[in-house]
Amino acid sequence: MTDLTEQFSAYGRWRMHAAEAVSRLRTWLSRNDVGDAQSDMRLQYLLERLYDDRLTVAFVAEFSRGKSELINAVFFADRGDRILPSSSGRTTMCPTELQWTKGATPELRLLPIRTRARGTPVSELKRYPEEWVVLPLESADTAELQLALARVGQTEKVSAEEAAALGFAVDLEGKGGIAPDADGRIEIPSWRHALIQFPHPLLEQGLVVLDTPGLNAIGAEPELTLSMLPNAHAVLFILAADTGVTQSDLAIWRDYVQAGGARQHGRMVVLNKIDGLWDGLRDDARIESEISRQIDAVAATLGVGREAVFPVSAQKGLVARIQNDAALLERSRIPQLERALAEDVLPARQEIVRDDTLAETGEVAACTRTLLEARLASLREQLQELTDLRGKNQSVIEYMMRKIRSEKEEFEQGLQKYYAVRSVFSDLTNNLFAHMGLDALRNETRRTREAMLESSFTRGLRDAMEGYFRNLRANLQRSTTEIGEITRMLDSMYKRFSVEHGLKLSAPESFSTLRYEKELERLEAAFDRQLNTALTLVTTEKHALTQKFFETVAVQARRTFEVANRDVEQWLRAVMSPLETQVREYQIQLKRRLESVKRIHEATDTLENRVEELKQSEQAVCALLDELAVLQDGVAAALGAPPAGRKAQAAERAAA
């Protein structure tokens, strides 16, 4: 087992331990009836993310750079042979995902290339198995596996018109697209996308390997460049040491890997085929000098630091692992690349998962602790009241009943304000979704489509597409204003109930739309590079351009707004939940106080019994607070974070 496999396995175990700790917290909340529907939903969603966490590593290169060989060397050498087809020329003709889902059947799923003509994105077609050609995989038989996976590279020849209709760039000289053969035919991939379900130790831990085609094919599937590559946790850009950085390499790097910006986290350059320097005529010093010179040249051309360039020999690394040749493996430098991959990608992903998990469980625990502290304060208040009644006459008890009834009436008057706030909250929520909701997005999409189809000139097409982004940003900005109003209104209500009725309510959590604005900016930048160019606008027929815009850009914008809607709905429930829970708890405690005094008024001999009951209830709530602190610290321990439960409990008690 390689260091990379061990670290991925450790990451998988870490996630499972975290999920078990979160599950214990969720079960405890339900068993002790101290949670609410919102808290349970948040923890359930968190558990789903932990169990289904995926870490995507994408391999990007022009053809004949040794990309598939590198995947074989890093991930599948334990099979004793190549798994992915690796030979000179084009072997990967369509985007290919290698993954494993627990309980799945080993299979190869191939999406026919002609599904492009229907304008349905791959992400949507993944929901419909009948759209795919499915081939079972015998994972135990390497030869059969190789034969099946070789189908990823299948091609067919079509007319230039059909190739263009399917989204492929056609160029008679082969510079800006695929050149036709002597018969005027164009060779295109037979498949649009491939999904390989394959049981492997790394894939079982949630790794997804994304193998991409070369320049002419990669640009023909905008969903790959607008969504899959930008969202990959790591992108390995492979060059060949014998060719250096060619113009097509540079086009892929600028347009699809770096996307015109600064180096993103997890982006690595792999300089493959350094074994070409092992010609027997150069000594080690000259070989090292040549490699160093090539690293400098590549780093300068791509605008990255030397530390981002990794010279390797994928072919020698694969051979070394199959033959258990430690010296050859070290010379191939594959282990250095794997260490960098593990050290650059895994800790970053682990930190994100840790922060998200701590934030979610911390907020749920804080709400629960506040509820229990309020319950404890009420019990102690009742206990003090009843203790003070010892030896008192009936008139004192009657006074106490009147006092509690007066508090109840005051609280019910406060509830009228609470219900009024709920009504305003509902109106503001409706206003928020009028701007951010999916109906608003659909209306904007419809208006943009109509404007594009009605346009007679290039300027009109460009204005419509640019207006789409401008209007979506405006909707997010208006949403931010509505969110601010909601937050200020709830903050005022929280403070009022805290002052007037002693409820323990901290300021409502804020919500920011910045991440969705940033995603729209990224999407617009990709749109400007790939569609909003003078050449594309002039050479692409209006209906084809409209279809391409809505199949790619609009689909990604919809996904961004779907996530935004899901997140804001969860936030709205979360900011109202503490107030609703404590209002309900306060009503229950008022009712119990009044009933207690009533019973004592009717039979004074029940006073001592009730005092004892309250003492036991007090001890039970204290025990629940201790258990909550232990569970919260258990989540932190599973995540490798400092304990937080005991500290929070101590802070609460100090403040009290």
XYZ file of C-alpha atoms in Angstrom:
656
model
C 0.000 0.000 0.000
C 1.407 3.449 -0.968
C 1.646 6.421 1.368
C -1.103 8.086 -0.666
C -3.424 5.122 -0.172
C -2.664 5.058 3.546
C -3.377 8.772 3.901
C -6.617 8.550 1.937
C -7.624 5.581 4.078
C -6.782 7.567 7.221
C -8.895 10.445 5.904
C -11.798 8.044 5.290
C -11.525 6.627 8.805
C -11.362 10.160 10.197
C -14.633 11.044 8.443
C -16.339 7.894 9.730
C -15.244 8.603 13.318
C -16.589 12.136 12.969
C -19.874 10.808 11.584
C -20.208 8.376 14.494
C -19.696 11.219 17.002
C -22.270 13.400 15.245
C -24.695 10.476 15.139
C -24.313 9.980 18.890
C -25.137 13.642 19.456
C -28.205 13.422 17.213
C -29.472 10.261 18.933
C -28.943 11.823 22.373
C -30.943 14.939 21.429
C -33.844 12.809 20.219
C -33.757 10.388 23.158
C -33.806 13.174 25.748
C -36.330 15.316 23.854
C -34.088 18.394 23.964
C -33.681 18.892 20.232
C -36.062 20.264 17.633
C -36.898 19.506 14.021
C -34.448 22.118 12.754
C -31.523 20.754 14.793
C -32.307 17.200 13.720
C -32.457 18.276 10.065
C -29.112 20.077 10.327
C -27.400 17.059 11.865
C -28.957 14.685 9.343
C -27.732 16.852 6.479
C -24.282 17.002 8.091
C -24.172 13.202 8.392
C -25.090 12.826 4.719
C -22.219 15.142 3.769
C -19.776 13.190 5.928
C -20.828 9.797 4.566
C -21.017 10.965 0.934
C -17.936 13.199 0.953
C -16.082 13.022 -2.351
C -12.610 14.266 -3.192
C -12.119 14.788 -6.911
C -8.688 14.696 -8.544
C -8.764 15.705 -12.213
C -6.074 14.837 -14.747
C -5.856 17.308 -17.639
C -3.567 17.176 -20.666
C -3.323 17.236 -24.418
C -3.139 13.776 -25.979
C 0.054 11.696 -25.802
C 1.270 13.285 -22.585
C 1.009 10.065 -20.562
C -2.067 11.079 -18.576
C -3.720 7.662 -18.395
C -0.345 6.058 -17.624
C 0.066 8.446 -14.693
C -3.370 7.447 -13.345
C -2.361 3.793 -13.679
C 0.926 4.403 -11.851
C -0.576 6.412 -8.986
C -3.814 4.535 -8.386
C -3.935 1.129 -10.059
C -0.425 -0.367 -10.019
C -1.616 -2.911 -7.444
C -3.528 -4.662 -10.273
C -0.215 -5.827 -11.728
C -0.917 -4.292 -15.129
C -2.387 -1.231 -16.823
C -6.102 -0.734 -16.177
C -6.797 2.402 -18.184
C -5.747 2.121 -21.830
C -2.362 3.777 -22.331
C -0.674 3.913 -25.702
C 0.545 6.490 -28.191
C -2.138 8.742 -29.639
C -5.582 9.420 -28.186
C -6.815 6.924 -25.598
C -9.287 9.000 -23.543
C -11.797 10.546 -25.934
C -14.403 11.704 -23.420
C -14.446 12.853 -19.781
C -14.188 9.732 -17.636
C -14.983 9.477 -13.921
C -13.650 6.596 -11.845
C -15.485 6.182 -8.561
C -17.079 3.689 -6.221
C -20.356 3.930 -4.342
C -21.038 1.558 -1.484
C -23.448 -1.150 -2.593
C -22.927 -0.390 -6.298
C -22.300 -2.948 -9.036
C -18.952 -2.793 -10.891
C -19.849 -1.379 -14.298
C -18.879 0.936 -17.125
C -21.557 3.445 -18.105
C -21.176 5.214 -21.439
C -23.264 8.189 -22.561
C -23.744 8.291 -26.370
C -22.313 11.381 -28.046
C -25.577 12.213 -29.795
C -27.270 13.087 -26.505
C -25.593 16.466 -26.997
C -28.111 17.275 -29.695
C -30.926 17.319 -27.096
C -29.347 20.086 -25.035
C -29.499 18.153 -21.759
C -26.459 18.485 -19.464
C -24.574 15.386 -18.318
C -25.454 16.089 -14.674
C -29.130 15.784 -15.549
C -28.656 12.642 -17.634
C -26.879 10.949 -14.715
C -30.324 10.599 -13.130
C -31.606 8.425 -15.967
C -29.789 5.061 -16.344
C -31.717 4.230 -19.504
C -29.834 6.984 -21.365
C -26.514 5.166 -20.869
C -24.929 2.072 -22.348
C -24.071 -0.099 -19.343
C -21.385 -2.788 -19.407
C -20.728 -4.997 -16.357
C -17.130 -5.112 -15.135
C -15.481 -8.225 -13.781
C -13.143 -6.479 -11.359
C -11.249 -9.698 -10.660
C -10.288 -10.185 -14.304
C -7.709 -7.579 -15.360
C -7.776 -8.529 -19.052
C -11.557 -8.230 -19.267
C -11.400 -4.950 -17.366
C -8.831 -3.571 -19.817
C -10.968 -4.606 -22.785
C -14.080 -2.950 -21.388
C -12.313 0.292 -20.454
C -10.738 0.516 -23.898
C -14.209 1.457 -25.170
C -13.703 4.909 -23.640
C -11.414 5.662 -26.585
C -13.851 4.593 -29.316
C -14.450 7.037 -32.159
C -16.584 7.305 -35.276
C -16.552 9.438 -38.407
C -19.334 11.882 -39.242
C -19.875 14.741 -41.648
C -18.477 18.165 -40.822
C -22.038 19.470 -40.427
C -22.979 16.812 -37.870
C -19.725 17.323 -35.966
C -20.413 21.060 -35.733
C -24.010 20.404 -34.659
C -22.687 18.225 -31.833
C -20.482 21.050 -30.589
C -17.103 20.150 -32.095
C -14.978 22.909 -33.601
C -14.150 22.124 -37.230
C -11.165 23.726 -38.952
C -9.916 22.765 -42.408
C -6.318 23.435 -41.310
C -6.703 21.741 -37.931
C -5.480 24.783 -36.014
C -8.698 25.944 -34.361
C -10.498 22.622 -34.386
C -10.641 19.132 -35.872
C -9.532 18.870 -39.499
C -11.564 16.643 -41.862
C -9.903 13.657 -43.509
C -9.429 13.162 -47.234
C -13.099 12.195 -47.584
C -14.288 15.289 -45.715
C -15.254 13.264 -42.653
C -14.594 14.263 -39.042
C -13.470 11.791 -36.383
C -15.362 12.373 -33.138
C -15.705 10.408 -29.864
C -18.447 7.787 -29.765
C -19.203 8.707 -26.177
C -19.943 11.958 -24.437
C -19.096 10.858 -20.892
C -18.001 7.684 -19.111
C -18.641 6.571 -15.519
C -16.583 3.694 -14.142
C -17.803 2.094 -10.915
C -14.806 0.180 -9.710
C -14.067 -1.196 -6.192
C -10.638 0.065 -5.194
C -9.251 1.071 -1.759
C -8.921 4.757 -2.692
C -12.234 4.961 -4.540
C -13.936 3.272 -1.594
C -12.676 6.114 0.612
C -14.468 8.705 -1.516
C -11.809 9.522 -4.122
C -13.106 10.371 -7.602
C -10.589 10.341 -10.463
C -11.552 12.518 -13.429
C -9.720 11.721 -16.663
C -10.212 14.354 -19.366
C -9.701 14.353 -23.154
C -7.405 16.658 -25.125
C -7.972 20.219 -26.340
C -10.366 19.595 -29.228
C -12.609 17.378 -27.104
C -12.348 19.210 -23.779
C -13.743 22.438 -25.181
C -16.687 20.651 -26.760
C -18.205 19.819 -23.349
C -18.611 23.190 -21.585
C -20.092 21.531 -18.498
C -16.669 19.986 -17.939
C -14.894 23.334 -18.112
C -17.537 25.420 -16.330
C -18.306 23.047 -13.473
C -16.343 19.815 -13.142
C -12.808 21.194 -13.436
C -13.368 24.368 -11.353
C -14.968 22.266 -8.608
C -12.249 19.593 -8.556
C -10.245 19.577 -5.340
C -7.018 18.971 -7.256
C -6.115 19.347 -10.919
C -2.963 17.688 -12.271
C -1.900 19.298 -15.541
C 0.378 16.909 -17.415
C 3.093 17.937 -19.877
C 5.639 15.800 -21.684
C 9.329 16.455 -21.059
C 10.115 15.735 -24.720
C 7.704 18.378 -26.060
C 7.701 21.041 -23.348
C 4.802 23.503 -23.307
C 3.194 23.488 -26.755
C 0.601 25.997 -27.960
C -2.213 23.509 -27.345
C -0.846 22.812 -23.855
C -0.802 26.529 -23.159
C -4.383 26.908 -24.428
C -5.615 24.179 -22.064
C -3.702 25.690 -19.128
C -4.955 29.238 -19.658
C -8.526 28.479 -20.669
C -9.403 25.440 -18.570
C -6.965 24.909 -15.688
C -6.030 28.370 -14.469
C -9.088 30.009 -16.025
C -7.196 33.241 -16.522
C -6.558 33.888 -12.827
C -3.947 33.341 -10.168
C -2.926 29.835 -9.207
C -5.687 28.082 -7.338
C -5.139 25.721 -4.449
C -4.523 22.127 -5.522
C -3.357 22.937 -9.060
C -0.166 21.019 -9.935
C 1.946 20.747 -13.085
C 3.363 17.304 -13.857
C 6.331 17.124 -16.258
C 6.075 13.524 -17.449
C 8.394 11.252 -19.452
C 11.660 12.351 -17.832
C 12.909 8.806 -18.521
C 13.534 10.045 -22.058
C 16.668 11.665 -20.598
C 17.935 8.293 -19.356
C 19.691 7.551 -22.637
C 22.841 6.081 -21.131
C 24.930 8.978 -22.470
C 24.177 11.506 -19.720
C 25.393 11.053 -16.185
C 23.112 11.756 -13.226
C 24.404 15.300 -12.816
C 23.619 16.202 -16.428
C 20.183 14.576 -16.185
C 19.422 16.530 -13.013
C 20.622 19.751 -14.646
C 18.413 19.142 -17.694
C 15.377 18.407 -15.540
C 16.016 21.553 -13.478
C 16.273 23.606 -16.661
C 12.970 22.215 -17.934
C 11.289 22.927 -14.596
C 12.442 26.547 -14.829
C 11.176 26.834 -18.410
C 7.785 25.321 -17.612
C 7.350 27.433 -14.472
C 8.201 30.624 -16.380
C 5.886 29.807 -19.296
C 2.908 28.899 -17.101
C 3.538 31.591 -14.534
C 3.871 29.278 -11.515
C 6.543 28.646 -8.914
C 9.099 25.839 -9.275
C 7.501 24.060 -6.322
C 4.314 23.569 -8.381
C 6.134 21.570 -11.114
C 6.745 17.848 -10.523
C 9.003 15.928 -12.944
C 8.080 12.220 -13.115
C 8.189 9.116 -15.240
C 4.733 7.561 -15.044
C 5.743 4.576 -17.186
C 8.789 3.724 -15.066
C 6.815 4.307 -11.881
C 4.163 1.810 -13.014
C 6.800 -0.758 -13.991
C 8.632 -0.250 -10.685
C 5.495 -0.884 -8.656
C 4.528 -3.959 -10.647
C 8.073 -5.375 -10.301
C 8.579 -4.159 -6.712
C 11.688 -2.225 -7.802
C 12.222 0.361 -5.043
C 15.206 2.019 -6.739
C 13.370 2.497 -10.038
C 10.299 3.797 -8.192
C 12.370 6.418 -6.413
C 14.029 7.423 -9.689
C 10.597 7.798 -11.322
C 9.767 10.467 -8.675
C 6.163 9.254 -8.458
C 6.330 9.116 -4.627
C 7.243 12.832 -4.467
C 4.171 13.700 -6.538
C 1.965 11.519 -4.345
C 3.297 13.139 -1.173
C 2.627 16.595 -2.580
C -0.865 15.524 -3.605
C -1.614 14.200 -0.132
C -0.032 17.179 1.650
C -1.652 19.811 -0.575
C -5.142 18.411 -1.079
C -6.054 16.208 1.874
C -5.266 18.684 4.680
C -7.152 21.452 2.873
C -10.194 19.243 2.395
C -9.953 17.931 5.946
C -9.848 21.474 7.308
C -13.002 22.408 5.397
C -14.853 19.315 6.637
C -13.603 19.899 10.197
C -14.694 23.554 10.224
C -18.124 22.764 8.755
C -18.721 19.933 11.216
C -17.581 21.936 14.241
C -19.707 24.906 13.168
C -22.873 22.841 12.666
C -22.542 20.759 15.831
C -21.402 23.807 17.815
C -24.488 25.790 16.853
C -26.811 22.878 17.603
C -25.090 22.294 20.958
C -25.249 26.015 21.786
C -29.006 26.134 21.095
C -29.529 23.002 23.178
C -27.367 24.333 25.998
C -29.290 27.621 25.996
C -32.563 25.695 26.214
C -31.295 23.553 29.095
C -29.852 26.577 30.910
C -33.217 28.330 30.565
C -34.966 25.233 31.873
C -32.497 25.026 34.753
C -32.998 28.707 35.624
C -36.764 28.231 35.622
C -36.516 25.154 37.863
C -34.299 27.028 40.302
C -36.685 29.943 40.305
C -39.569 27.606 41.052
C -37.518 25.888 43.730
C -36.700 29.217 45.364
C -40.345 30.262 45.237
C -41.554 27.058 46.857
C -38.757 27.056 49.429
C -39.808 30.586 50.421
C -43.381 29.323 50.922
C -42.369 27.006 53.716
C -44.240 28.024 56.837
C -46.173 30.741 54.989
C -49.942 31.170 55.288
C -52.516 30.851 52.546
C -52.488 34.560 51.762
C -48.847 34.395 50.763
C -49.527 31.417 48.524
C -52.458 33.276 46.951
C -50.150 36.244 46.336
C -47.691 33.938 44.620
C -50.456 32.591 42.386
C -51.483 36.135 41.426
C -47.846 37.002 40.671
C -47.409 34.015 38.351
C -50.739 34.746 36.637
C -49.574 38.334 36.114
C -46.333 37.089 34.541
C -48.356 34.773 32.334
C -50.571 37.629 31.170
C -47.547 39.822 30.450
C -45.952 37.019 28.482
C -49.136 36.449 26.486
C -49.148 40.148 25.631
C -45.564 39.735 24.496
C -46.679 36.797 22.375
C -48.900 39.143 20.374
C -45.757 41.040 19.395
C -44.082 37.726 18.635
C -46.924 36.700 16.312
C -46.751 40.107 14.647
C -43.027 39.584 14.094
C -43.770 36.164 12.607
C -46.133 37.799 10.156
C -43.551 40.424 9.156
C -40.908 37.680 8.994
C -43.124 35.778 6.546
C -43.558 38.885 4.373
C -39.814 39.603 4.347
C -39.097 35.962 3.528
C -41.464 36.160 0.556
C -39.698 39.332 -0.597
C -36.340 37.586 -0.251
C -37.390 34.655 -2.431
C -38.956 37.030 -4.939
C -35.352 38.073 -5.675
C -33.342 34.946 -4.895
C -35.903 32.225 -5.565
C -35.894 29.849 -8.509
C -39.050 31.424 -9.966
C -37.170 34.720 -10.305
C -34.280 32.856 -11.944
C -36.617 31.112 -14.393
C -38.200 34.452 -15.339
C -34.783 35.995 -15.955
C -33.728 32.978 -18.011
C -36.900 33.232 -20.118
C -36.424 36.980 -20.725
C -32.795 36.453 -21.741
C -33.685 33.623 -24.133
C -36.387 35.768 -25.787
C -34.004 38.720 -26.096
C -31.331 36.550 -27.708
C -33.718 34.966 -30.191
C -35.217 38.354 -31.112
C -31.820 39.965 -31.598
C -30.704 40.603 -35.171
C -27.160 41.693 -34.453
C -24.142 40.527 -32.497
C -24.440 43.507 -30.171
C -27.949 42.462 -29.152
C -26.800 38.908 -28.367
C -23.929 40.183 -26.247
C -26.157 42.682 -24.399
C -28.695 39.954 -23.590
C -26.077 37.548 -22.219
C -24.228 40.224 -20.247
C -27.576 41.523 -18.967
C -28.328 38.034 -17.639
C -25.343 38.197 -15.287
C -26.016 41.832 -14.409
C -29.607 41.074 -13.407
C -28.651 37.977 -11.398
C -26.100 40.018 -9.445
C -28.732 42.696 -8.835
C -31.094 40.029 -7.513
C -28.432 38.835 -5.084
C -27.783 42.409 -3.944
C -31.502 42.983 -3.336
C -31.548 39.675 -1.449
C -28.742 40.962 0.761
C -30.879 43.991 1.641
C -33.833 41.757 2.593
C -31.542 39.512 4.679
C -30.293 42.602 6.517
C -33.872 43.647 7.341
C -34.718 40.173 8.595
C -31.596 40.079 10.764
C -32.244 43.524 12.289
C -35.890 42.724 13.006
C -35.052 39.422 14.706
C -32.198 41.005 16.648
C -34.635 43.571 18.043
C -37.142 40.855 18.920
C -34.467 38.697 20.555
C -33.351 41.621 22.738
C -36.927 42.458 23.730
C -37.727 38.935 24.875
C -34.379 38.698 26.657
C -35.014 41.905 28.617
C -38.741 41.554 29.248
C -38.969 37.824 29.959
C -35.417 36.792 30.810
C -34.976 34.467 27.821
C -31.373 33.635 26.979
C -31.121 34.654 23.344
C -27.929 35.721 21.618
C -27.950 37.816 18.443
C -29.226 35.898 15.382
C -26.592 34.429 13.098
C -25.851 36.539 10.009
C -26.014 35.261 6.436
C -23.883 36.367 3.493
C -24.504 35.993 -0.243
C -20.820 36.640 -1.042
C -20.034 33.026 -1.983
C -22.816 33.003 -4.600
C -21.698 36.383 -5.961
C -18.150 34.990 -6.269
C -19.461 31.915 -8.094
C -21.354 34.148 -10.546
C -18.148 36.135 -11.094
C -16.259 32.923 -11.847
C -18.994 31.763 -14.193
C -19.085 35.102 -15.999
C -15.299 35.040 -16.421
C -15.547 31.565 -17.996
C -18.395 32.806 -20.212
C -16.285 35.775 -21.362
C -13.429 33.451 -22.322
C -15.429 30.733 -24.021
C -18.565 32.336 -25.491
C -18.384 36.126 -25.237
C -15.629 36.586 -27.811
C -15.824 38.414 -31.108
C -14.874 35.242 -33.014
C -17.538 33.090 -31.344
C -20.268 35.725 -31.705
C -19.509 36.253 -35.395
C -18.992 32.628 -36.433
C -21.734 30.924 -34.367
C -25.292 30.892 -35.655
C -27.752 32.678 -33.332
C -29.854 29.650 -32.376
C -26.736 27.524 -31.803
C -25.190 30.213 -29.590
C -28.448 30.596 -27.648
C -28.661 26.844 -27.115
C -25.031 26.654 -26.024
C -25.471 29.541 -23.573
C -28.465 27.947 -21.874
C -27.058 24.410 -21.911
C -23.911 25.539 -20.138
C -23.907 28.956 -18.471
C -27.567 29.053 -17.445
C -27.392 25.489 -16.107
C -24.456 26.405 -13.863
C -26.191 29.607 -12.723
C -29.253 27.559 -11.792
C -27.111 25.225 -9.689
C -25.617 28.210 -7.873
C -29.080 29.565 -7.085
C -30.338 26.120 -6.052
C -27.532 25.947 -3.472
C -28.262 29.540 -2.395
C -31.959 28.726 -1.920
C -31.185 25.612 0.091
C -28.723 27.505 2.297
C -30.984 30.502 2.893
C -33.957 28.260 3.718
C -31.828 26.488 6.316
C -30.662 29.840 7.702
C -34.236 31.143 7.989
C -35.249 28.068 9.947
C -32.140 28.312 12.101
C -32.616 31.984 13.095
C -36.248 31.444 14.112
C -35.690 28.137 15.877
C -34.064 29.489 19.114
C -36.858 32.011 19.658
C -39.594 29.478 18.914
C -38.000 26.867 21.160
C -37.513 29.209 24.100
C -40.980 30.735 23.787
C -42.424 27.217 23.914
C -40.176 26.278 26.858
C -41.094 29.451 28.769
C -44.801 28.747 28.293
C -44.344 25.222 29.617
C -42.419 26.406 32.674
C -44.984 29.140 33.481
C -47.740 26.564 33.313
C -45.812 24.222 35.601
C -45.140 26.997 38.127
C -48.792 27.928 38.277
C -49.908 24.312 38.621
C -47.381 23.738 41.414
C -48.593 26.688 43.470
C -52.209 25.736 42.803
C -51.618 22.237 44.170
C -49.844 23.646 47.199
C -52.720 26.108 47.751
C -55.162 23.230 47.751
C -53.066 20.936 49.961
C -50.085 22.380 51.793
C -48.705 18.913 52.529
C -47.663 18.624 48.862
C -45.117 21.423 49.237
C -42.238 19.226 50.393
C -43.013 16.624 47.735
C -42.941 19.278 45.040
C -39.683 20.746 46.365
C -38.117 17.302 46.177
C -39.419 16.802 42.622
C -37.872 20.103 41.566
C -34.533 19.173 43.136
C -34.528 15.918 41.187
C -35.453 17.770 37.995
C -32.634 20.228 38.658
C -30.141 17.376 39.021
C -31.464 15.762 35.824
C -30.985 18.975 33.806
C -27.465 19.424 35.215
C -26.705 15.850 34.167
C -28.002 16.598 30.655
C -25.723 19.642 30.439
C -22.757 17.509 31.459
C -23.682 14.846 28.887
C -24.046 17.502 26.166
C -20.566 18.849 26.969
C -19.114 15.328 26.776
C -20.814 14.674 23.416
C -19.640 17.992 21.979
C -16.095 17.284 23.151
C -16.427 13.829 21.586
C -17.168 15.415 18.202
C -14.147 17.716 18.602
C -11.918 14.772 19.594
C -13.039 12.759 16.542
C -12.155 15.742 14.350
C -8.808 16.304 16.060
C -9.912 19.720 17.356
C -9.598 21.234 20.855
C -12.514 20.401 23.201
C -15.283 22.986 23.188
C -18.167 21.530 25.204
C -16.694 21.882 28.694
C -15.405 25.376 27.897
C -18.807 26.483 26.635
C -20.494 25.019 29.697
C -18.039 26.752 32.021
C -18.515 30.062 30.205
C -22.297 29.776 30.495
C -22.116 29.066 34.209
C -19.634 31.895 34.772
C -21.941 34.305 32.940
C -24.877 33.074 35.016
